CSV table of C-alpha atoms in Angstrom, one decimal:
chain,number,residue,atom,x,y,z
A,1,MET,CA,-4.1,-61.5,1.3
A,2,LYS,CA,-5.4,-59.3,4.2
A,3,ILE,CA,-1.8,-58.0,4.8
A,4,ARG,CA,-1.4,-57.0,1.2
A,5,PHE,CA,-4.8,-55.3,1.2
A,6,CYS,CA,-3.9,-53.4,4.4
A,7,LEU,CA,-0.6,-52.2,2.9
A,8,ILE,CA,-2.1,-51.2,-0.5
A,9,LEU,CA,-5.1,-49.3,0.9
A,10,PRO,CA,-3.0,-46.6,2.7
A,11,LEU,CA,-0.8,-46.3,-0.4
A,12,LEU,CA,-3.8,-45.7,-2.6
A,13,PHE,CA,-5.1,-43.1,-0.2
A,14,ILE,CA,-1.7,-41.3,-0.2
A,15,ILE,CA,-1.5,-41.4,-4.0
A,16,CYS,CA,-5.1,-40.0,-4.3
A,17,LEU,CA,-4.2,-37.1,-1.9
A,18,SER,CA,-1.0,-36.3,-3.6
A,19,SER,CA,-2.6,-36.2,-7.0
A,20,CYS,CA,-5.1,-33.5,-6.0
A,21,ALA,CA,-4.1,-30.1,-7.5
A,22,SER,CA,-5.8,-26.8,-7.2
A,23,THR,CA,-6.5,-24.7,-10.3
A,24,PRO,CA,-6.9,-20.9,-10.4
A,25,ALA,CA,-10.4,-19.5,-10.2
A,26,VAL,CA,-12.0,-18.9,-13.5
A,27,GLU,CA,-14.0,-15.7,-14.0
A,28,GLY,CA,-15.5,-15.0,-17.3
A,29,GLY,CA,-13.4,-17.6,-19.1
A,30,LYS,CA,-10.1,-16.2,-17.9
A,31,SER,CA,-8.2,-17.2,-14.8
A,32,THR,CA,-7.8,-14.5,-12.2
A,33,VAL,CA,-4.1,-15.3,-12.0
A,34,ALA,CA,-3.6,-14.2,-15.6
A,35,GLN,CA,-5.6,-11.1,-14.9
A,36,ASP,CA,-3.3,-10.2,-11.9
A,37,VAL,CA,-0.2,-10.7,-14.0
A,38,HIS,CA,-1.7,-8.5,-16.7
A,39,LYS,CA,-2.4,-5.7,-14.1
A,40,GLU,CA,1.1,-6.0,-12.7
A,41,LYS,CA,2.5,-5.6,-16.3
A,42,LYS,CA,0.3,-2.7,-16.9
A,43,GLN,CA,1.6,-0.9,-13.8
A,44,ASN,CA,5.2,-1.4,-14.8
A,45,SER,CA,5.3,1.6,-17.1
A,46,LYS,CA,8.0,4.2,-17.5
A,47,LYS,CA,6.1,6.6,-15.3
A,48,LEU,CA,6.0,4.2,-12.3
A,49,LEU,CA,7.3,6.2,-9.3
A,50,PHE,CA,7.1,3.5,-6.7
A,51,GLU,CA,8.3,-0.1,-7.0
A,52,ASP,CA,6.9,-1.3,-3.7
A,53,TRP,CA,4.4,0.2,-1.2
A,54,LYS,CA,2.6,-0.7,2.0
A,55,TYR,CA,0.4,-3.7,1.6
A,56,LYS,CA,1.4,-4.4,-2.0
A,57,GLY,CA,2.2,-7.9,-1.0
A,58,PHE,CA,-1.4,-8.3,0.1
A,59,GLY,CA,-2.7,-7.2,-3.3
A,60,GLN,CA,-3.5,-3.6,-2.3
A,61,PRO,CA,-3.1,-0.9,-4.9
A,62,LEU,CA,-1.0,2.2,-4.2
A,63,PRO,CA,-3.3,4.7,-2.4
A,64,VAL,CA,-4.8,7.2,-4.9
A,65,TRP,CA,-3.5,10.2,-3.0
A,66,PHE,CA,0.1,8.9,-2.5
A,67,GLU,CA,1.7,10.1,-5.8
A,68,ALA,CA,0.2,13.6,-5.3
A,69,ALA,CA,1.5,13.7,-1.8
A,70,TYR,CA,5.0,12.8,-3.0
A,71,LYS,CA,4.8,15.7,-5.4
A,72,GLY,CA,3.5,18.0,-2.6
A,73,ASP,CA,0.3,18.8,-4.5
A,74,VAL,CA,-2.3,19.4,-1.7
A,75,GLU,CA,-5.0,20.4,-4.2
A,76,GLU,CA,-4.6,17.1,-6.1
A,77,VAL,CA,-4.8,15.2,-2.8
A,78,GLN,CA,-8.0,17.0,-2.0
A,79,LYS,CA,-9.5,16.0,-5.3
A,80,LYS,CA,-8.7,12.4,-4.8
A,81,ILE,CA,-10.0,11.9,-1.3
A,82,SER,CA,-13.3,12.8,0.4
A,83,ILE,CA,-13.0,15.7,2.8
A,84,PRO,CA,-15.6,16.5,5.5
A,85,GLU,CA,-17.0,20.0,5.4
A,86,ASN,CA,-14.9,22.8,7.2
A,87,HIS,CA,-11.7,20.7,7.0
A,88,LYS,CA,-8.5,21.4,5.3
A,89,VAL,CA,-5.8,18.9,4.2
A,90,GLU,CA,-2.2,18.9,5.3
A,91,ILE,CA,0.5,16.5,4.0
A,92,VAL,CA,3.3,15.4,6.2
A,93,THR,CA,6.2,13.5,4.6
A,94,ALA,CA,9.4,11.8,5.6
A,95,GLN,CA,12.1,9.6,4.0
A,96,GLY,CA,14.4,6.8,5.2
A,97,ILE,CA,16.7,4.1,4.1
A,98,ASN,CA,13.9,1.5,4.8
A,99,SER,CA,10.2,1.5,5.4
A,100,ASP,CA,10.7,1.3,9.2
A,101,GLN,CA,12.9,4.4,9.3
A,102,ALA,CA,10.6,6.4,7.0
A,103,ASN,CA,7.6,5.5,9.2
A,104,LYS,CA,9.5,6.4,12.4
A,105,SER,CA,10.5,9.8,11.0
A,106,LEU,CA,6.9,10.4,9.9
A,107,LEU,CA,5.6,9.5,13.4
A,108,GLN,CA,8.1,11.9,15.0
A,109,LYS,CA,6.9,14.7,12.7
A,110,LEU,CA,3.2,13.9,13.6
A,111,VAL,CA,4.0,13.9,17.3
A,112,VAL,CA,5.8,17.3,17.1
A,113,LYS,CA,2.8,19.0,15.4
A,114,SER,CA,1.0,21.1,17.9
A,115,GLU,CA,-2.3,21.4,15.9
A,116,LEU,CA,-5.1,19.0,16.5
A,117,PHE,CA,-5.7,16.9,13.5
A,118,GLU,CA,-7.4,13.7,12.3
A,119,LEU,CA,-5.2,11.2,10.5
A,120,TYR,CA,-6.9,10.4,7.2
A,121,ASP,CA,-4.4,7.8,6.0
A,122,SER,CA,-0.7,7.1,5.9
A,123,SER,CA,1.5,4.9,3.7
A,124,TRP,CA,5.0,4.4,2.5
A,125,GLY,CA,6.5,3.6,-0.8
A,126,LEU,CA,9.9,2.5,-2.3
A,127,LEU,CA,10.9,4.9,-5.0
A,128,SER,CA,11.8,3.5,-8.3
A,129,GLU,CA,15.5,3.3,-9.0
A,130,LYS,CA,15.4,6.1,-11.5
A,131,GLU,CA,13.4,8.4,-9.2
A,132,ALA,CA,15.7,7.7,-6.2
A,133,THR,CA,18.9,8.5,-8.2
A,134,ASP,CA,17.3,11.6,-9.8
A,135,SER,CA,16.3,13.2,-6.5
A,136,ASN,CA,19.4,12.1,-4.5
A,137,SER,CA,17.3,11.1,-1.6
A,138,TYR,CA,16.6,8.1,0.6
A,139,PRO,CA,14.8,5.3,-1.3
A,140,TYR,CA,11.7,5.1,1.0
A,141,PHE,CA,9.1,7.8,1.2
A,142,ALA,CA,6.4,7.9,3.8
A,143,ALA,CA,3.4,10.3,3.8
A,144,ALA,CA,0.4,11.0,5.9
A,145,VAL,CA,-2.7,13.0,5.0
A,146,LEU,CA,-4.1,15.0,7.9
A,147,LEU,CA,-7.6,16.5,8.2
A,148,ILE,CA,-7.6,19.7,10.2
A,149,ASP,CA,-10.9,21.2,11.3
A,150,ASN,CA,-11.1,24.9,10.3
A,151,ASN,CA,-13.7,25.6,13.0
A,152,LEU,CA,-11.6,24.2,15.8
A,153,GLY,CA,-9.7,27.5,16.4
A,154,ASN,CA,-12.9,29.6,16.1
A,155,LYS,CA,-14.7,27.8,19.0
A,156,GLU,CA,-14.8,29.7,22.3
A,157,GLU,CA,-15.1,27.9,25.6
């Protein structure tokens, strides 16, 4: 009897552990998993320029300034980010066959720049198939937003 009990007890423990299941968190009566799927479907519109981007896998949204940087619209980038007083914005871009090559090209362009600047943010994105074929370019696009102090050149030593 003791031997049977000693054999059955570990089996019951294993069955109890294996039957445990996690459920999605419920917020306001709806699961957050369903909300995430809804957001992803909402982003998949005809106007979507980028299929993938830096930190998308971690749930990060596309940076608000990134599409404007892709279009080369400095004024739109300035509207979307907060700029310290007496600073101007400059956009540096690069492209590549993958994210590593695009980032490496971007870094080389940043190193070559002789101006002193503060890096606001940088990111990369994978162009949608339609956008990549329309522009006949590499599929990955990298961009950096630089903040340049207007008063830096005016200071005398």
